[in-house]
């Protein structure tokens, strides 16, 4: 199975573990490291909505907590008409840890995908060097 298809399948599988009693909108994400390890995440909601966490951030935070810092590509899947786009908060977190050329596969359950680079997903993003380049 090619990396894109495998990542999408992993995202679909983890999506089934999402905790979404409020939105009923499960999302799955799968993140491939340069060492070949795949980290998955699903969205996890909370009655205090702002403390919920999206699938993309769960996968990224799991990888970071495990010491990973070099990523190859990511897939995000939801049951939407178009390939599901990450929210703004996820895009900002992704831009912190992903190279501008890293590929992100956006997908739905109808086999529709759109692959974009990090820079296409969030051009002109706020970066760590913006804190020191004053």
C-alpha positions as CSV (number, residue, x, y, z in Angstrom):
1,X,0.0,0.0,0.0
2,X,1.4,3.4,-0.8
3,X,2.0,5.9,2.0
4,X,-0.9,8.2,1.0
5,X,-3.4,5.3,1.0
6,X,-2.0,3.8,4.2
7,X,-2.2,7.1,6.0
8,X,-5.8,7.7,4.8
9,X,-6.8,4.2,6.0
10,X,-5.1,4.8,9.4
11,X,-7.0,8.1,9.7
12,X,-10.3,6.4,8.9
13,X,-9.6,3.7,11.5
14,X,-8.7,6.0,14.3
15,X,-11.7,8.2,13.4
16,X,-13.9,5.5,14.8
17,X,-12.4,6.2,18.3
18,X,-13.3,9.9,18.3
19,X,-15.1,11.2,21.4
20,X,-17.7,13.6,19.8
21,X,-20.9,13.6,21.9
22,X,-21.5,17.3,21.1
23,X,-20.7,17.8,17.5
24,X,-21.1,14.2,16.3
25,X,-18.4,15.0,13.8
26,X,-15.6,12.4,14.1
27,X,-12.3,13.2,12.5
28,X,-9.2,11.1,12.2
29,X,-5.6,12.0,11.4
30,X,-2.4,10.0,10.7
31,X,1.0,11.5,10.7
32,X,4.0,9.8,9.2
33,X,7.5,10.6,10.5
34,X,10.7,10.5,8.5
35,X,11.6,7.3,10.5
36,X,8.5,5.6,9.2
37,X,6.4,5.6,12.3
38,X,2.8,6.6,12.0
39,X,1.1,8.5,14.8
40,X,-2.7,8.7,14.8
41,X,-5.2,11.0,16.5
42,X,-8.9,11.5,16.7
43,X,-10.9,14.5,17.9
44,X,-11.8,14.6,21.6
45,X,-14.5,16.9,22.8
46,X,-15.4,18.3,26.2
47,X,-18.5,19.9,27.6
48,X,-16.3,23.0,27.9
49,X,-15.9,23.3,24.2
50,X,-12.7,25.4,24.0
51,X,-10.7,22.6,25.7
52,X,-11.6,20.1,23.1
53,X,-8.7,18.9,20.8
54,X,-8.8,18.2,17.1
55,X,-7.5,15.0,15.6
56,X,-4.6,16.7,13.8
57,X,-3.3,18.2,17.1
58,X,-3.7,14.9,19.0
59,X,-1.5,13.1,16.4
60,X,1.1,15.8,16.4
61,X,1.2,16.1,20.2
62,X,1.5,12.3,20.5
63,X,4.5,12.3,18.1
64,X,6.1,15.3,19.8
65,X,5.6,13.7,23.3
66,X,7.4,10.6,21.9
67,X,10.4,12.7,20.8
68,X,9.6,12.9,17.1
69,X,10.4,16.1,15.3
70,X,10.8,15.2,11.6
71,X,7.7,14.5,9.7
72,X,7.1,13.3,6.2
73,X,3.3,13.7,5.5
74,X,-0.1,13.7,7.1
75,X,-3.7,12.6,6.2
76,X,-6.9,14.0,7.7
77,X,-10.3,12.3,7.1
78,X,-13.9,13.2,8.0
79,X,-17.4,12.4,6.6
80,X,-17.7,15.6,4.5
81,X,-18.7,16.3,0.9
82,X,-15.3,17.8,0.1
83,X,-11.9,16.7,1.5
84,X,-11.9,18.0,5.1
85,X,-9.8,21.0,5.8
86,X,-8.0,21.5,9.1
87,X,-9.3,24.3,11.4
88,X,-7.2,27.4,11.9
89,X,-5.8,26.3,15.3
90,X,-4.6,23.0,13.7
91,X,-3.0,24.9,10.8
92,X,-1.0,27.0,13.1
93,X,0.2,24.0,15.1
94,X,1.0,22.2,11.9
95,X,3.0,25.2,10.7
96,X,5.1,25.1,13.9
97,X,6.2,21.5,13.3
98,X,5.9,20.9,9.6
99,X,8.3,21.9,6.8
100,X,6.6,24.2,4.3
101,X,6.8,21.5,1.6
102,X,5.3,18.7,3.8
103,X,2.3,17.1,2.0
104,X,-1.0,16.9,3.8
105,X,-3.7,14.6,2.3
106,X,-7.2,15.9,3.0
107,X,-9.9,13.3,2.4
108,X,-13.5,12.2,3.0
109,X,-15.2,8.9,3.2
110,X,-16.2,9.1,-0.4
111,X,-12.7,8.5,-1.7
112,X,-12.2,12.2,-2.6
113,X,-8.8,13.5,-1.7
114,X,-6.9,16.8,-2.1
115,X,-3.1,16.9,-1.4
116,X,-1.6,20.2,-0.4
117,X,1.7,21.4,1.0
118,X,1.9,23.1,4.4
119,X,2.7,26.4,2.7
120,X,-0.5,26.0,0.5
121,X,-2.6,25.2,3.6
122,X,-1.3,28.2,5.6
123,X,0.8,30.7,3.6
124,X,2.5,33.5,5.5
125,X,2.1,31.7,8.9
126,X,3.3,33.1,12.2
127,X,6.6,31.3,12.9
128,X,8.9,31.0,16.0
129,X,11.5,33.3,14.4
130,X,8.8,36.0,14.4
131,X,9.2,36.1,18.2
132,X,13.0,36.9,17.9
133,X,13.1,39.0,14.7
134,X,12.0,42.2,16.3
